[in-house]
Amino acid sequence: MYNDDLIHFSKSENCRDVYIEKQKGEILGVVIVESGWGSILPTVIIASLMHGGPAEKSGRLNIGDQIMTINGTSLVGLPLSTCQSIIKGLKSQSRIKMNIVRCPPVTMVLIRRPDLRYQLGFSVQNGIICSLMRGGIAERGGVRVGHRIIEINGQSVVATPHEKIVQILSNAMGEIHMKTMPAAMYRLLTAQEQPVYI
C-alpha cells in the first residue's frame, strides 16, 4: 500500500473509545455512510452530526470518524443497512460506547503511474469512482469505490464536467495525487441531500 492507511490505523492515538450520554428514547444524531470498497477496514463513517444531538454535544466525534464497534458490536465488514439498524436499536440506551478511528473526511490518494501504458485501473462517472481493478495501481494508491473525486494534482474538479475529469486522468503520469471523499458525504456537505439522522 502506498498510502498511509496502515500507519494511521496502527497508531493508538487515532483509535479511541468514546462514551456518549443521551436520554432513553433519544436518537444518537448521526448520519453514517460506507467507507467505500477498497478501504483498508470496510466500516461506516460519520458523515454528519445533528446540531444539538447527543453525538455532537459529546464533543468527541468528528465528521470522517470511522466507527469500529458500538457497545461491543463490531461494525467492520457489515452492510450499511445493518449498521444503521444496530445504531437505531440503541434508542433505549442512555450510555453508548463507541470505538472509533479518527480519520479526516477527505482521503488522500497517491497513484504511481510510470507511463501512459499503465492502466489507472478504475472507472469514474460524473466524478464518482464506480469500479476498481483488483491489485491495480489505483487500488494500491488508496482509490475507493463510491468515493467522489474532489481534486486531482491540486486542481479542484468539483464543478468539472465528466469528459474533462476523464481527460485529466487519461493524460496524468508519474505521481497522481487525488483527494476523494465518500460520495454520500459529499452530497450531504454540498446540500444535494437532506440528512436522515439515526
PDB file of N, CA and C in Angstrom, residues 26-95:
ATOM      1  N   GLU A  26     -33.994   8.797  22.922  1.00  0.00           N
ATOM      2  CA  GLU A  26     -33.403   9.824  22.053  1.00  0.00           C
ATOM      3  C   GLU A  26     -32.484   9.154  21.025  1.00  0.00           C
ATOM      4  N   ILE A  27     -32.466   9.711  19.794  1.00  0.00           N
ATOM      5  CA  ILE A  27     -31.555   9.160  18.783  1.00  0.00           C
ATOM      6  C   ILE A  27     -30.140   9.672  19.047  1.00  0.00           C
ATOM      7  N   LEU A  28     -29.164   8.988  18.478  1.00  0.00           N
ATOM      8  CA  LEU A  28     -27.768   9.369  18.640  1.00  0.00           C
ATOM      9  C   LEU A  28     -27.467  10.684  17.911  1.00  0.00           C
ATOM     10  N   GLY A  29     -28.115  10.865  16.750  1.00  0.00           N
ATOM     11  CA  GLY A  29     -27.942  12.104  15.999  1.00  0.00           C
ATOM     12  C   GLY A  29     -26.764  12.077  15.040  1.00  0.00           C
ATOM     13  N   VAL A  30     -26.613  10.964  14.317  1.00  0.00           N
ATOM     14  CA  VAL A  30     -25.540  10.852  13.322  1.00  0.00           C
ATOM     15  C   VAL A  30     -26.104  10.380  11.981  1.00  0.00           C
ATOM     16  N   VAL A  31     -25.390  10.713  10.922  1.00  0.00           N
ATOM     17  CA  VAL A  31     -25.632  10.107   9.614  1.00  0.00           C
ATOM     18  C   VAL A  31     -24.370   9.323   9.316  1.00  0.00           C
ATOM     19  N   ILE A  32     -24.532   8.050   8.921  1.00  0.00           N
ATOM     20  CA  ILE A  32     -23.365   7.236   8.592  1.00  0.00           C
ATOM     21  C   ILE A  32     -23.398   6.846   7.117  1.00  0.00           C
ATOM     22  N   VAL A  33     -22.218   6.704   6.539  1.00  0.00           N
ATOM     23  CA  VAL A  33     -22.082   6.251   5.147  1.00  0.00           C
ATOM     24  C   VAL A  33     -20.999   5.179   5.113  1.00  0.00           C
ATOM     25  N   GLU A  34     -20.942   4.430   4.015  1.00  0.00           N
ATOM     26  CA  GLU A  34     -19.921   3.387   3.888  1.00  0.00           C
ATOM     27  C   GLU A  34     -18.568   4.006   3.587  1.00  0.00           C
ATOM     28  N   SER A  35     -17.497   3.354   4.078  1.00  0.00           N
ATOM     29  CA  SER A  35     -16.147   3.878   3.845  1.00  0.00           C
ATOM     30  C   SER A  35     -15.708   3.687   2.396  1.00  0.00           C
ATOM     31  N   GLY A  36     -16.358   2.795   1.676  1.00  0.00           N
ATOM     32  CA  GLY A  36     -16.039   2.596   0.259  1.00  0.00           C
ATOM     33  C   GLY A  36     -15.206   1.344   0.033  1.00  0.00           C
ATOM     34  N   TRP A  37     -15.529   0.602  -0.997  1.00  0.00           N
ATOM     35  CA  TRP A  37     -14.816  -0.631  -1.322  1.00  0.00           C
ATOM     36  C   TRP A  37     -13.396  -0.260  -1.702  1.00  0.00           C
ATOM     37  N   GLY A  38     -12.439  -0.889  -1.062  1.00  0.00           N
ATOM     38  CA  GLY A  38     -11.040  -0.561  -1.311  1.00  0.00           C
ATOM     39  C   GLY A  38     -10.407   0.047  -0.071  1.00  0.00           C
ATOM     40  N   SER A  39     -11.243   0.405   0.924  1.00  0.00           N
ATOM     41  CA  SER A  39     -10.666   0.935   2.162  1.00  0.00           C
ATOM     42  C   SER A  39     -10.103  -0.227   2.973  1.00  0.00           C
ATOM     43  N   ILE A  40      -9.094   0.077   3.783  1.00  0.00           N
ATOM     44  CA  ILE A  40      -8.357  -0.981   4.484  1.00  0.00           C
ATOM     45  C   ILE A  40      -9.255  -1.717   5.479  1.00  0.00           C
ATOM     46  N   LEU A  41     -10.134  -0.994   6.152  1.00  0.00           N
ATOM     47  CA  LEU A  41     -11.105  -1.607   7.056  1.00  0.00           C
ATOM     48  C   LEU A  41     -12.491  -1.148   6.627  1.00  0.00           C
ATOM     49  N   PRO A  42     -13.242  -2.011   5.946  1.00  0.00           N
ATOM     50  CA  PRO A  42     -14.562  -1.588   5.476  1.00  0.00           C
ATOM     51  C   PRO A  42     -15.525  -1.428   6.651  1.00  0.00           C
ATOM     52  N   THR A  43     -15.861  -0.191   6.957  1.00  0.00           N
ATOM     53  CA  THR A  43     -16.793   0.082   8.041  1.00  0.00           C
ATOM     54  C   THR A  43     -17.535   1.372   7.717  1.00  0.00           C
ATOM     55  N   VAL A  44     -18.266   1.896   8.682  1.00  0.00           N
ATOM     56  CA  VAL A  44     -19.036   3.106   8.395  1.00  0.00           C
ATOM     57  C   VAL A  44     -18.322   4.343   8.925  1.00  0.00           C
ATOM     58  N   ILE A  45     -18.610   5.448   8.260  1.00  0.00           N
ATOM     59  CA  ILE A  45     -18.004   6.739   8.570  1.00  0.00           C
ATOM     60  C   ILE A  45     -19.113   7.696   8.984  1.00  0.00           C
ATOM     61  N   ILE A  46     -18.820   8.552   9.964  1.00  0.00           N
ATOM     62  CA  ILE A  46     -19.775   9.590  10.356  1.00  0.00           C
ATOM     63  C   ILE A  46     -19.745  10.677   9.286  1.00  0.00           C
ATOM     64  N   ALA A  47     -20.896  10.899   8.644  1.00  0.00           N
ATOM     65  CA  ALA A  47     -20.980  11.879   7.552  1.00  0.00           C
ATOM     66  C   ALA A  47     -21.588  13.193   8.016  1.00  0.00           C
ATOM     67  N   SER A  48     -22.361  13.150   9.108  1.00  0.00           N
ATOM     68  CA  SER A  48     -22.997  14.368   9.605  1.00  0.00           C
ATOM     69  C   SER A  48     -23.387  14.170  11.064  1.00  0.00           C
ATOM     70  N   LEU A  49     -23.326  15.262  11.819  1.00  0.00           N
ATOM     71  CA  LEU A  49     -23.738  15.253  13.221  1.00  0.00           C
ATOM     72  C   LEU A  49     -24.900  16.219  13.386  1.00  0.00           C
ATOM     73  N   MET A  50     -25.972  15.753  14.007  1.00  0.00           N
ATOM     74  CA  MET A  50     -27.158  16.585  14.199  1.00  0.00           C
ATOM     75  C   MET A  50     -26.838  17.700  15.196  1.00  0.00           C
ATOM     76  N   HIS A  51     -27.156  18.939  14.800  1.00  0.00           N
ATOM     77  CA  HIS A  51     -26.894  20.081  15.673  1.00  0.00           C
ATOM     78  C   HIS A  51     -27.666  19.913  16.988  1.00  0.00           C
ATOM     79  N   GLY A  52     -26.931  19.923  18.091  1.00  0.00           N
ATOM     80  CA  GLY A  52     -27.573  19.782  19.398  1.00  0.00           C
ATOM     81  C   GLY A  52     -27.900  18.351  19.792  1.00  0.00           C
ATOM     82  N   GLY A  53     -27.550  17.385  18.933  1.00  0.00           N
ATOM     83  CA  GLY A  53     -27.817  15.974  19.236  1.00  0.00           C
ATOM     84  C   GLY A  53     -26.756  15.430  20.187  1.00  0.00           C
ATOM     85  N   PRO A  54     -27.013  14.266  20.814  1.00  0.00           N
ATOM     86  CA  PRO A  54     -26.073  13.685  21.770  1.00  0.00           C
ATOM     87  C   PRO A  54     -24.661  13.494  21.210  1.00  0.00           C
ATOM     88  N   ALA A  55     -24.547  13.038  19.956  1.00  0.00           N
ATOM     89  CA  ALA A  55     -23.227  12.796  19.360  1.00  0.00           C
ATOM     90  C   ALA A  55     -22.442  14.101  19.241  1.00  0.00           C
ATOM     91  N   GLU A  56     -23.108  15.162  18.789  1.00  0.00           N
ATOM     92  CA  GLU A  56     -22.423  16.454  18.645  1.00  0.00           C
ATOM     93  C   GLU A  56     -22.094  17.052  20.015  1.00  0.00           C
ATOM     94  N   LYS A  57     -23.067  16.971  20.934  1.00  0.00           N
ATOM     95  CA  LYS A  57     -22.878  17.565  22.270  1.00  0.00           C
ATOM     96  C   LYS A  57     -21.720  16.912  23.036  1.00  0.00           C
ATOM     97  N   SER A  58     -21.434  15.649  22.729  1.00  0.00           N
ATOM     98  CA  SER A  58     -20.333  14.968  23.421  1.00  0.00           C
ATOM     99  C   SER A  58     -19.002  15.657  23.123  1.00  0.00           C
ATOM    100  N   GLY A  59     -18.910  16.294  21.948  1.00  0.00           N
ATOM    101  CA  GLY A  59     -17.682  16.970  21.553  1.00  0.00           C
ATOM    102  C   GLY A  59     -16.540  16.017  21.230  1.00  0.00           C
ATOM    103  N   ARG A  60     -16.843  14.721  21.148  1.00  0.00           N
ATOM    104  CA  ARG A  60     -15.787  13.724  20.950  1.00  0.00           C
ATOM    105  C   ARG A  60     -15.805  13.076  19.571  1.00  0.00           C
ATOM    106  N   LEU A  61     -16.788  13.428  18.752  1.00  0.00           N
ATOM    107  CA  LEU A  61     -16.887  12.819  17.426  1.00  0.00           C
ATOM    108  C   LEU A  61     -16.739  13.893  16.350  1.00  0.00           C
ATOM    109  N   ASN A  62     -16.173  13.493  15.225  1.00  0.00           N
ATOM    110  CA  ASN A  62     -15.999  14.399  14.092  1.00  0.00           C
ATOM    111  C   ASN A  62     -16.478  13.733  12.813  1.00  0.00           C
ATOM    112  N   ILE A  63     -16.831  14.560  11.851  1.00  0.00           N
ATOM    113  CA  ILE A  63     -17.158  14.038  10.524  1.00  0.00           C
ATOM    114  C   ILE A  63     -15.894  13.376   9.980  1.00  0.00           C
ATOM    115  N   GLY A  64     -16.044  12.178   9.442  1.00  0.00           N
ATOM    116  CA  GLY A  64     -14.908  11.415   8.916  1.00  0.00           C
ATOM    117  C   GLY A  64     -14.480  10.284   9.827  1.00  0.00           C
ATOM    118  N   ASP A  65     -14.875  10.346  11.126  1.00  0.00           N
ATOM    119  CA  ASP A  65     -14.511   9.275  12.059  1.00  0.00           C
ATOM    120  C   ASP A  65     -15.125   7.952  11.607  1.00  0.00           C
ATOM    121  N   GLN A  66     -14.325   6.890  11.684  1.00  0.00           N
ATOM    122  CA  GLN A  66     -14.820   5.558  11.332  1.00  0.00           C
ATOM    123  C   GLN A  66     -15.214   4.831  12.609  1.00  0.00           C
ATOM    124  N   ILE A  67     -16.402   4.228  12.594  1.00  0.00           N
ATOM    125  CA  ILE A  67     -16.894   3.512  13.773  1.00  0.00           C
ATOM    126  C   ILE A  67     -16.488   2.042  13.641  1.00  0.00           C
ATOM    127  N   MET A  68     -15.649   1.578  14.584  1.00  0.00           N
ATOM    128  CA  MET A  68     -15.205   0.179  14.583  1.00  0.00           C
ATOM    129  C   MET A  68     -16.211  -0.695  15.332  1.00  0.00           C
ATOM    130  N   THR A  69     -16.547  -0.269  16.560  1.00  0.00           N
ATOM    131  CA  THR A  69     -17.518  -1.023  17.368  1.00  0.00           C
ATOM    132  C   THR A  69     -18.457  -0.040  18.049  1.00  0.00           C
ATOM    133  N   ILE A  70     -19.632  -0.533  18.389  1.00  0.00           N
ATOM    134  CA  ILE A  70     -20.589   0.258  19.148  1.00  0.00           C
ATOM    135  C   ILE A  70     -21.196  -0.670  20.196  1.00  0.00           C
ATOM    136  N   ASN A  71     -21.045  -0.311  21.473  1.00  0.00           N
ATOM    137  CA  ASN A  71     -21.456  -1.162  22.600  1.00  0.00           C
ATOM    138  C   ASN A  71     -20.947  -2.596  22.447  1.00  0.00           C
ATOM    139  N   GLY A  72     -19.690  -2.718  21.998  1.00  0.00           N
ATOM    140  CA  GLY A  72     -19.061  -4.038  21.889  1.00  0.00           C
ATOM    141  C   GLY A  72     -19.350  -4.792  20.608  1.00  0.00           C
ATOM    142  N   THR A  73     -20.265  -4.283  19.763  1.00  0.00           N
ATOM    143  CA  THR A  73     -20.594  -4.949  18.494  1.00  0.00           C
ATOM    144  C   THR A  73     -19.722  -4.371  17.385  1.00  0.00           C
ATOM    145  N   SER A  74     -18.976  -5.227  16.695  1.00  0.00           N
ATOM    146  CA  SER A  74     -18.128  -4.756  15.603  1.00  0.00           C
ATOM    147  C   SER A  74     -18.983  -4.412  14.387  1.00  0.00           C
ATOM    148  N   LEU A  75     -18.684  -3.260  13.762  1.00  0.00           N
ATOM    149  CA  LEU A  75     -19.392  -2.863  12.540  1.00  0.00           C
ATOM    150  C   LEU A  75     -18.530  -3.109  11.302  1.00  0.00           C
ATOM    151  N   VAL A  76     -17.318  -3.619  11.513  1.00  0.00           N
ATOM    152  CA  VAL A  76     -16.387  -3.840  10.405  1.00  0.00           C
ATOM    153  C   VAL A  76     -16.938  -4.919   9.470  1.00  0.00           C
ATOM    154  N   GLY A  77     -17.024  -4.574   8.188  1.00  0.00           N
ATOM    155  CA  GLY A  77     -17.462  -5.531   7.172  1.00  0.00           C
ATOM    156  C   GLY A  77     -18.967  -5.698   7.050  1.00  0.00           C
ATOM    157  N   LEU A  78     -19.740  -5.010   7.907  1.00  0.00           N
ATOM    158  CA  LEU A  78     -21.206  -5.143   7.836  1.00  0.00           C
ATOM    159  C   LEU A  78     -21.778  -4.172   6.808  1.00  0.00           C
ATOM    160  N   PRO A  79     -22.895  -4.564   6.167  1.00  0.00           N
ATOM    161  CA  PRO A  79     -23.539  -3.643   5.228  1.00  0.00           C
ATOM    162  C   PRO A  79     -24.062  -2.399   5.958  1.00  0.00           C
ATOM    163  N   LEU A  80     -24.175  -1.298   5.215  1.00  0.00           N
ATOM    164  CA  LEU A  80     -24.627  -0.026   5.784  1.00  0.00           C
ATOM    165  C   LEU A  80     -25.978  -0.179   6.492  1.00  0.00           C
ATOM    166  N   SER A  81     -26.917  -0.892   5.867  1.00  0.00           N
ATOM    167  CA  SER A  81     -28.261  -1.039   6.456  1.00  0.00           C
ATOM    168  C   SER A  81     -28.207  -1.751   7.812  1.00  0.00           C
ATOM    169  N   THR A  82     -27.314  -2.743   7.944  1.00  0.00           N
ATOM    170  CA  THR A  82     -27.158  -3.462   9.222  1.00  0.00           C
ATOM    171  C   THR A  82     -26.610  -2.516  10.291  1.00  0.00           C
ATOM    172  N   CYS A  83     -25.597  -1.726   9.913  1.00  0.00           N
ATOM    173  CA  CYS A  83     -25.006  -0.767  10.859  1.00  0.00           C
ATOM    174  C   CYS A  83     -26.052   0.255  11.307  1.00  0.00           C
ATOM    175  N   GLN A  84     -26.873   0.715  10.364  1.00  0.00           N
ATOM    176  CA  GLN A  84     -27.942   1.675  10.703  1.00  0.00           C
ATOM    177  C   GLN A  84     -28.926   1.043  11.682  1.00  0.00           C
ATOM    178  N   SER A  85     -29.282  -0.218  11.454  1.00  0.00           N
ATOM    179  CA  SER A  85     -30.215  -0.920  12.354  1.00  0.00           C
ATOM    180  C   SER A  85     -29.634  -1.063  13.754  1.00  0.00           C
ATOM    181  N   ILE A  86     -28.322  -1.378  13.822  1.00  0.00           N
ATOM    182  CA  ILE A  86     -27.662  -1.534  15.129  1.00  0.00           C
ATOM    183  C   ILE A  86     -27.735  -0.210  15.897  1.00  0.00           C
ATOM    184  N   ILE A  87     -27.434   0.905  15.210  1.00  0.00           N
ATOM    185  CA  ILE A  87     -27.459   2.221  15.867  1.00  0.00           C
ATOM    186  C   ILE A  87     -28.888   2.606  16.261  1.00  0.00           C
ATOM    187  N   LYS A  88     -29.844   2.342  15.381  1.00  0.00           N
ATOM    188  CA  LYS A  88     -31.253   2.652  15.705  1.00  0.00           C
ATOM    189  C   LYS A  88     -31.710   1.855  16.924  1.00  0.00           C
ATOM    190  N   GLY A  89     -31.162   0.643  17.074  1.00  0.00           N
ATOM    191  CA  GLY A  89     -31.525  -0.228  18.194  1.00  0.00           C
ATOM    192  C   GLY A  89     -31.020   0.263  19.541  1.00  0.00           C
ATOM    193  N   LEU A  90     -30.224   1.333  19.538  1.00  0.00           N
ATOM    194  CA  LEU A  90     -29.668   1.866  20.790  1.00  0.00           C
ATOM    195  C   LEU A  90     -30.508   2.986  21.391  1.00  0.00           C
ATOM    196  N   LYS A  91     -31.680   3.231  20.804  1.00  0.00           N
ATOM    197  CA  LYS A  91     -32.524   4.337  21.275  1.00  0.00           C
ATOM    198  C   LYS A  91     -32.872   4.225  22.750  1.00  0.00           C
ATOM    199  N   SER A  92     -33.053   2.994  23.216  1.00  0.00           N
ATOM    200  CA  SER A  92     -33.485   2.801  24.607  1.00  0.00           C
ATOM    201  C   SER A  92     -32.329   2.920  25.607  1.00  0.00           C
ATOM    202  N   GLN A  93     -31.105   3.074  25.114  1.00  0.00           N
ATOM    203  CA  GLN A  93     -29.933   3.141  25.988  1.00  0.00           C
ATOM    204  C   GLN A  93     -29.613   4.590  26.354  1.00  0.00           C
ATOM    205  N   SER A  94     -29.019   4.784  27.517  1.00  0.00           N
ATOM    206  CA  SER A  94     -28.658   6.138  27.933  1.00  0.00           C
ATOM    207  C   SER A  94     -27.152   6.400  27.863  1.00  0.00           C
ATOM    208  N   ARG A  95     -26.358   5.324  27.700  1.00  0.00           N
ATOM    209  CA  ARG A  95     -24.906   5.490  27.587  1.00  0.00           C
ATOM    210  C   ARG A  95     -24.402   4.561  26.497  1.00  0.00           C
TER     211      ARG A  95
END
